[in-house]
mmCIF file with all atom_site columns, C-alpha atoms in Angstrom:
data_model
loop_
_atom_site.group_PDB
_atom_site.id
_atom_site.type_symbol
_atom_site.label_atom_id
_atom_site.label_alt_id
_atom_site.label_comp_id
_atom_site.label_asym_id
_atom_site.label_entity_id
_atom_site.label_seq_id
_atom_site.pdbx_PDB_ins_code
_atom_site.Cartn_x
_atom_site.Cartn_y
_atom_site.Cartn_z
_atom_site.occupancy
_atom_site.B_iso_or_equiv
_atom_site.pdbx_formal_charge
_atom_site.auth_seq_id
_atom_site.auth_comp_id
_atom_site.auth_asym_id
_atom_site.auth_atom_id
_atom_site.pdbx_PDB_model_num
ATOM 1   C CA . MET A 1 1   ? 29.963 -16.310 24.530  1.00 0.00 ? 144 MET A CA 1
ATOM 2   C CA . ILE A 1 2   ? 27.750 -13.265 23.959  1.00 0.00 ? 145 ILE A CA 1
ATOM 3   C CA . PHE A 1 3   ? 24.199 -14.644 23.220  1.00 0.00 ? 146 PHE A CA 1
ATOM 4   C CA . GLU A 1 4   ? 22.154 -17.509 25.416  1.00 0.00 ? 147 GLU A CA 1
ATOM 5   C CA . PRO A 1 5   ? 23.788 -20.779 25.173  1.00 0.00 ? 148 PRO A CA 1
ATOM 6   C CA . ASN A 1 6   ? 21.279 -22.426 24.562  1.00 0.00 ? 149 ASN A CA 1
ATOM 7   C CA . ILE A 1 7   ? 20.166 -21.076 20.874  1.00 0.00 ? 150 ILE A CA 1
ATOM 8   C CA . SER A 1 8   ? 20.159 -23.392 18.006  1.00 0.00 ? 151 SER A CA 1
ATOM 9   C CA . LEU A 1 9   ? 19.883 -22.299 14.124  1.00 0.00 ? 152 LEU A CA 1
ATOM 10  C CA . GLU A 1 10  ? 16.074 -24.089 14.320  1.00 0.00 ? 153 GLU A CA 1
ATOM 11  C CA . ILE A 1 11  ? 15.059 -22.440 16.576  1.00 0.00 ? 154 ILE A CA 1
ATOM 12  C CA . LEU A 1 12  ? 16.523 -18.918 15.631  1.00 0.00 ? 155 LEU A CA 1
ATOM 13  C CA . ASN A 1 13  ? 14.886 -19.777 11.733  1.00 0.00 ? 156 ASN A CA 1
ATOM 14  C CA . SER A 1 14  ? 11.720 -21.397 13.754  1.00 0.00 ? 157 SER A CA 1
ATOM 15  C CA . TRP A 1 15  ? 10.424 -17.248 15.389  1.00 0.00 ? 158 TRP A CA 1
ATOM 16  C CA . GLY A 1 16  ? 10.967 -15.572 11.702  1.00 0.00 ? 159 GLY A CA 1
ATOM 17  C CA . GLU A 1 17  ? 7.669  -18.287 10.258  1.00 0.00 ? 160 GLU A CA 1
ATOM 18  C CA . ASN A 1 18  ? 4.863  -16.236 9.220   1.00 0.00 ? 161 ASN A CA 1
ATOM 19  C CA . THR A 1 19  ? 6.632  -13.242 9.521   1.00 0.00 ? 162 THR A CA 1
ATOM 20  C CA . MET A 1 20  ? 8.704  -10.548 6.887   1.00 0.00 ? 163 MET A CA 1
ATOM 21  C CA . THR A 1 21  ? 11.303 -12.765 7.601   1.00 0.00 ? 164 THR A CA 1
ATOM 22  C CA . ASP A 1 22  ? 9.733  -15.884 5.995   1.00 0.00 ? 165 ASP A CA 1
ATOM 23  C CA . PHE A 1 23  ? 8.609  -14.182 3.256   1.00 0.00 ? 166 PHE A CA 1
ATOM 24  C CA . LEU A 1 24  ? 12.121 -12.589 2.408   1.00 0.00 ? 167 LEU A CA 1
ATOM 25  C CA . ASP A 1 25  ? 13.455 -16.347 3.345   1.00 0.00 ? 168 ASP A CA 1
ATOM 26  C CA . ILE A 1 26  ? 15.950 -15.679 5.523   1.00 0.00 ? 169 ILE A CA 1
ATOM 27  C CA . LYS A 1 27  ? 18.010 -18.020 7.157   1.00 0.00 ? 170 LYS A CA 1
ATOM 28  C CA . PHE A 1 28  ? 20.509 -17.930 9.983   1.00 0.00 ? 171 PHE A CA 1
ATOM 29  C CA . THR A 1 29  ? 23.190 -20.090 9.160   1.00 0.00 ? 172 THR A CA 1
ATOM 30  C CA . LYS A 1 30  ? 26.158 -19.156 11.856  1.00 0.00 ? 173 LYS A CA 1
ATOM 31  C CA . ILE A 1 31  ? 25.994 -18.340 15.625  1.00 0.00 ? 174 ILE A CA 1
ATOM 32  C CA . GLY A 1 32  ? 29.792 -17.091 16.789  1.00 0.00 ? 175 GLY A CA 1
ATOM 33  C CA . ASN A 1 33  ? 30.596 -16.350 20.358  1.00 0.00 ? 176 ASN A CA 1
ATOM 34  C CA . ASP A 1 34  ? 29.876 -12.521 19.916  1.00 0.00 ? 177 ASP A CA 1
ATOM 35  C CA . TYR A 1 35  ? 28.245 -12.251 15.909  1.00 0.00 ? 178 TYR A CA 1
ATOM 36  C CA . LEU A 1 36  ? 25.355 -13.401 14.006  1.00 0.00 ? 179 LEU A CA 1
ATOM 37  C CA . GLU A 1 37  ? 24.389 -14.232 10.236  1.00 0.00 ? 180 GLU A CA 1
ATOM 38  C CA . ALA A 1 38  ? 21.839 -14.726 7.682   1.00 0.00 ? 181 ALA A CA 1
ATOM 39  C CA . THR A 1 39  ? 21.996 -14.643 4.504   1.00 0.00 ? 182 THR A CA 1
ATOM 40  C CA . MET A 1 40  ? 18.575 -14.109 2.376   1.00 0.00 ? 183 MET A CA 1
ATOM 41  C CA . PRO A 1 41  ? 18.136 -14.269 -2.203  1.00 0.00 ? 184 PRO A CA 1
ATOM 42  C CA . VAL A 1 42  ? 18.452 -12.002 -4.454  1.00 0.00 ? 185 VAL A CA 1
ATOM 43  C CA . SER A 1 43  ? 14.661 -13.148 -5.597  1.00 0.00 ? 186 SER A CA 1
ATOM 44  C CA . PRO A 1 44  ? 12.192 -10.787 -6.917  1.00 0.00 ? 187 PRO A CA 1
ATOM 45  C CA . LYS A 1 45  ? 11.152 -10.392 -3.859  1.00 0.00 ? 188 LYS A CA 1
ATOM 46  C CA . THR A 1 46  ? 13.675 -8.345  -2.449  1.00 0.00 ? 189 THR A CA 1
ATOM 47  C CA . LYS A 1 47  ? 14.984 -6.162  -6.034  1.00 0.00 ? 190 LYS A CA 1
ATOM 48  C CA . GLN A 1 48  ? 13.385 -3.514  -6.684  1.00 0.00 ? 191 GLN A CA 1
ATOM 49  C CA . PRO A 1 49  ? 11.549 -2.118  -10.225 1.00 0.00 ? 192 PRO A CA 1
ATOM 50  C CA . LEU A 1 50  ? 15.432 -1.864  -12.294 1.00 0.00 ? 193 LEU A CA 1
ATOM 51  C CA . GLY A 1 51  ? 15.911 -5.535  -11.041 1.00 0.00 ? 194 GLY A CA 1
ATOM 52  C CA . LEU A 1 52  ? 18.800 -5.266  -8.095  1.00 0.00 ? 195 LEU A CA 1
ATOM 53  C CA . LEU A 1 53  ? 18.242 -5.596  -4.939  1.00 0.00 ? 196 LEU A CA 1
ATOM 54  C CA . HIS A 1 54  ? 15.948 -3.806  -2.974  1.00 0.00 ? 197 HIS A CA 1
ATOM 55  C CA . GLY A 1 55  ? 17.386 -1.113  0.057   1.00 0.00 ? 198 GLY A CA 1
ATOM 56  C CA . GLY A 1 56  ? 14.711 -1.853  2.262   1.00 0.00 ? 199 GLY A CA 1
ATOM 57  C CA . ALA A 1 57  ? 14.633 -5.134  1.790   1.00 0.00 ? 200 ALA A CA 1
ATOM 58  C CA . ASN A 1 58  ? 18.490 -4.822  2.866   1.00 0.00 ? 201 ASN A CA 1
ATOM 59  C CA . VAL A 1 59  ? 17.245 -3.037  6.003   1.00 0.00 ? 202 VAL A CA 1
ATOM 60  C CA . VAL A 1 60  ? 14.355 -5.575  6.690   1.00 0.00 ? 203 VAL A CA 1
ATOM 61  C CA . LEU A 1 61  ? 17.871 -8.006  7.001   1.00 0.00 ? 204 LEU A CA 1
ATOM 62  C CA . ALA A 1 62  ? 19.681 -6.108  8.781   1.00 0.00 ? 205 ALA A CA 1
ATOM 63  C CA . GLU A 1 63  ? 16.760 -5.829  12.286  1.00 0.00 ? 206 GLU A CA 1
ATOM 64  C CA . THR A 1 64  ? 16.379 -8.665  11.492  1.00 0.00 ? 207 THR A CA 1
ATOM 65  C CA . LEU A 1 65  ? 19.717 -9.936  13.085  1.00 0.00 ? 208 LEU A CA 1
ATOM 66  C CA . GLY A 1 66  ? 20.155 -6.436  15.210  1.00 0.00 ? 209 GLY A CA 1
ATOM 67  C CA . SER A 1 67  ? 16.796 -7.209  17.385  1.00 0.00 ? 210 SER A CA 1
ATOM 68  C CA . VAL A 1 68  ? 17.432 -11.728 17.337  1.00 0.00 ? 211 VAL A CA 1
ATOM 69  C CA . ALA A 1 69  ? 21.074 -10.701 18.449  1.00 0.00 ? 212 ALA A CA 1
ATOM 70  C CA . ALA A 1 70  ? 19.741 -7.877  21.338  1.00 0.00 ? 213 ALA A CA 1
ATOM 71  C CA . THR A 1 71  ? 17.171 -10.276 22.159  1.00 0.00 ? 214 THR A CA 1
ATOM 72  C CA . LEU A 1 72  ? 19.252 -13.506 22.790  1.00 0.00 ? 215 LEU A CA 1
ATOM 73  C CA . THR A 1 73  ? 21.559 -10.507 25.123  1.00 0.00 ? 216 THR A CA 1
ATOM 74  C CA . VAL A 1 74  ? 18.567 -10.469 27.763  1.00 0.00 ? 217 VAL A CA 1
ATOM 75  C CA . ASP A 1 75  ? 17.415 -11.915 30.099  1.00 0.00 ? 218 ASP A CA 1
ATOM 76  C CA . GLY A 1 76  ? 13.692 -13.103 28.307  1.00 0.00 ? 219 GLY A CA 1
ATOM 77  C CA . THR A 1 77  ? 11.929 -14.233 31.524  1.00 0.00 ? 220 THR A CA 1
ATOM 78  C CA . LYS A 1 78  ? 12.587 -10.134 32.299  1.00 0.00 ? 221 LYS A CA 1
ATOM 79  C CA . GLN A 1 79  ? 13.581 -7.600  29.047  1.00 0.00 ? 222 GLN A CA 1
ATOM 80  C CA . TYR A 1 80  ? 12.921 -8.026  25.712  1.00 0.00 ? 223 TYR A CA 1
ATOM 81  C CA . CYS A 1 81  ? 14.333 -4.993  23.070  1.00 0.00 ? 224 CYS A CA 1
ATOM 82  C CA . VAL A 1 82  ? 12.923 -3.228  20.047  1.00 0.00 ? 225 VAL A CA 1
ATOM 83  C CA . GLY A 1 83  ? 14.572 -1.393  17.856  1.00 0.00 ? 226 GLY A CA 1
ATOM 84  C CA . LEU A 1 84  ? 14.402 2.643   18.173  1.00 0.00 ? 227 LEU A CA 1
ATOM 85  C CA . GLU A 1 85  ? 16.905 3.956   15.037  1.00 0.00 ? 228 GLU A CA 1
ATOM 86  C CA . ILE A 1 86  ? 18.773 1.746   11.874  1.00 0.00 ? 229 ILE A CA 1
ATOM 87  C CA . ASN A 1 87  ? 20.921 3.542   8.947   1.00 0.00 ? 230 ASN A CA 1
ATOM 88  C CA . ALA A 1 88  ? 22.189 1.658   6.460   1.00 0.00 ? 231 ALA A CA 1
ATOM 89  C CA . ASN A 1 89  ? 24.761 3.443   3.798   1.00 0.00 ? 232 ASN A CA 1
ATOM 90  C CA . HIS A 1 90  ? 24.454 0.741   0.324   1.00 0.00 ? 233 HIS A CA 1
ATOM 91  C CA . LEU A 1 91  ? 27.603 0.761   -1.554  1.00 0.00 ? 234 LEU A CA 1
ATOM 92  C CA . LYS A 1 92  ? 27.468 -2.156  -4.108  1.00 0.00 ? 235 LYS A CA 1
ATOM 93  C CA . SER A 1 93  ? 24.282 -2.896  -5.220  1.00 0.00 ? 236 SER A CA 1
ATOM 94  C CA . VAL A 1 94  ? 23.397 -6.644  -5.798  1.00 0.00 ? 237 VAL A CA 1
ATOM 95  C CA . LYS A 1 95  ? 21.093 -8.613  -9.410  1.00 0.00 ? 238 LYS A CA 1
ATOM 96  C CA . GLU A 1 96  ? 21.444 -12.177 -8.328  1.00 0.00 ? 239 GLU A CA 1
ATOM 97  C CA . GLY A 1 97  ? 22.464 -14.538 -5.917  1.00 0.00 ? 240 GLY A CA 1
ATOM 98  C CA . THR A 1 98  ? 22.271 -14.670 -2.156  1.00 0.00 ? 241 THR A CA 1
ATOM 99  C CA . VAL A 1 99  ? 23.758 -12.115 0.775   1.00 0.00 ? 242 VAL A CA 1
ATOM 100 C CA . ARG A 1 100 ? 24.911 -12.590 3.850   1.00 0.00 ? 243 ARG A CA 1
ATOM 101 C CA . GLY A 1 101 ? 24.371 -10.814 6.398   1.00 0.00 ? 244 GLY A CA 1
ATOM 102 C CA . VAL A 1 102 ? 26.756 -10.284 9.993   1.00 0.00 ? 245 VAL A CA 1
ATOM 103 C CA . THR A 1 103 ? 25.715 -8.578  13.015  1.00 0.00 ? 246 THR A CA 1
ATOM 104 C CA . LYS A 1 104 ? 28.395 -7.731  16.122  1.00 0.00 ? 247 LYS A CA 1
ATOM 105 C CA . PRO A 1 105 ? 27.922 -6.059  19.377  1.00 0.00 ? 248 PRO A CA 1
ATOM 106 C CA . ILE A 1 106 ? 29.183 -1.994  19.529  1.00 0.00 ? 249 ILE A CA 1
ATOM 107 C CA . HIS A 1 107 ? 28.087 -1.469  22.543  1.00 0.00 ? 250 HIS A CA 1
ATOM 108 C CA . ILE A 1 108 ? 26.025 -3.484  24.912  1.00 0.00 ? 251 ILE A CA 1
ATOM 109 C CA . GLY A 1 109 ? 23.975 -1.450  27.666  1.00 0.00 ? 252 GLY A CA 1
ATOM 110 C CA . LYS A 1 110 ? 21.601 -1.986  30.296  1.00 0.00 ? 253 LYS A CA 1
ATOM 111 C CA . LYS A 1 111 ? 19.440 0.336   28.515  1.00 0.00 ? 254 LYS A CA 1
ATOM 112 C CA . THR A 1 112 ? 20.426 0.752   24.705  1.00 0.00 ? 255 THR A CA 1
ATOM 113 C CA . GLN A 1 113 ? 22.008 -1.736  22.569  1.00 0.00 ? 256 GLN A CA 1
ATOM 114 C CA . VAL A 1 114 ? 23.993 -0.207  18.598  1.00 0.00 ? 257 VAL A CA 1
ATOM 115 C CA . TRP A 1 115 ? 25.305 -3.792  16.415  1.00 0.00 ? 258 TRP A CA 1
ATOM 116 C CA . GLU A 1 116 ? 26.532 -3.361  13.339  1.00 0.00 ? 259 GLU A CA 1
ATOM 117 C CA . VAL A 1 117 ? 25.615 -5.260  10.162  1.00 0.00 ? 260 VAL A CA 1
ATOM 118 C CA . LYS A 1 118 ? 27.745 -5.993  6.694   1.00 0.00 ? 261 LYS A CA 1
ATOM 119 C CA . ILE A 1 119 ? 25.794 -7.329  4.385   1.00 0.00 ? 262 ILE A CA 1
ATOM 120 C CA . TYR A 1 120 ? 28.001 -9.249  1.733   1.00 0.00 ? 263 TYR A CA 1
ATOM 121 C CA . THR A 1 121 ? 27.419 -10.207 -1.832  1.00 0.00 ? 264 THR A CA 1
ATOM 122 C CA . GLU A 1 122 ? 28.785 -13.987 -2.986  1.00 0.00 ? 265 GLU A CA 1
ATOM 123 C CA . GLN A 1 123 ? 32.180 -12.333 -3.712  1.00 0.00 ? 266 GLN A CA 1
ATOM 124 C CA . GLY A 1 124 ? 32.507 -11.456 -0.121  1.00 0.00 ? 267 GLY A CA 1
ATOM 125 C CA . ASP A 1 125 ? 31.780 -7.817  -1.690  1.00 0.00 ? 268 ASP A CA 1
ATOM 126 C CA . LEU A 1 126 ? 30.695 -5.362  1.003   1.00 0.00 ? 269 LEU A CA 1
ATOM 127 C CA . SER A 1 127 ? 27.185 -4.418  -0.367  1.00 0.00 ? 270 SER A CA 1
ATOM 128 C CA . CYS A 1 128 ? 25.479 -2.671  2.673   1.00 0.00 ? 271 CYS A CA 1
ATOM 129 C CA . ILE A 1 129 ? 25.973 -1.448  6.250   1.00 0.00 ? 272 ILE A CA 1
ATOM 130 C CA . SER A 1 130 ? 23.570 -0.667  8.374   1.00 0.00 ? 273 SER A CA 1
ATOM 131 C CA . ARG A 1 131 ? 23.463 -0.044  12.193  1.00 0.00 ? 274 ARG A CA 1
ATOM 132 C CA . ILE A 1 132 ? 20.655 -0.269  14.668  1.00 0.00 ? 275 ILE A CA 1
ATOM 133 C CA . THR A 1 133 ? 20.269 1.398   17.915  1.00 0.00 ? 276 THR A CA 1
ATOM 134 C CA . MET A 1 134 ? 18.301 -1.344  19.991  1.00 0.00 ? 277 MET A CA 1
ATOM 135 C CA . ALA A 1 135 ? 16.050 0.132   22.992  1.00 0.00 ? 278 ALA A CA 1
ATOM 136 C CA . VAL A 1 136 ? 16.369 -2.599  26.229  1.00 0.00 ? 279 VAL A CA 1
ATOM 137 C CA . ILE A 1 137 ? 12.994 -2.552  27.637  1.00 0.00 ? 280 ILE A CA 1
ATOM 138 C CA . ASP A 1 138 ? 11.237 -4.015  30.916  1.00 0.00 ? 281 ASP A CA 1
ATOM 139 C CA . LYS A 1 139 ? 9.006  -6.300  31.188  1.00 0.00 ? 282 LYS A CA 1
ATOM 140 C CA . LYS A 1 140 ? 5.787  -5.592  33.163  1.00 0.00 ? 283 LYS A CA 1
#
């Protein structure tokens, strides 16, 4: 397990209370040995004017997953992680249901981390792939 050992889904979901994560109804659903999963409903809050899942909502889900995952790999008493760069390729439009994001590390270094996030439809189709680079900052 690459994450802090005493973490739970309840704790992760509580971190998002009264934030954009809460507003978009993003919920953490699984903690694996080297991955995190979360879901987000395709709803009026997450759609663009054509009725499709907004690309920006995909990016919020991706950044949420990558940021939380990175945070869980450092000693929070000494360091914290912030997004440095993110990109996303939107591969398949989604009109309804719930999407599921899964993040896994590509690189966990002392000063930077890189995480891949794949977002899937309810049917299991890949709808978006994202990569986020995190800066690991020492607390002062």
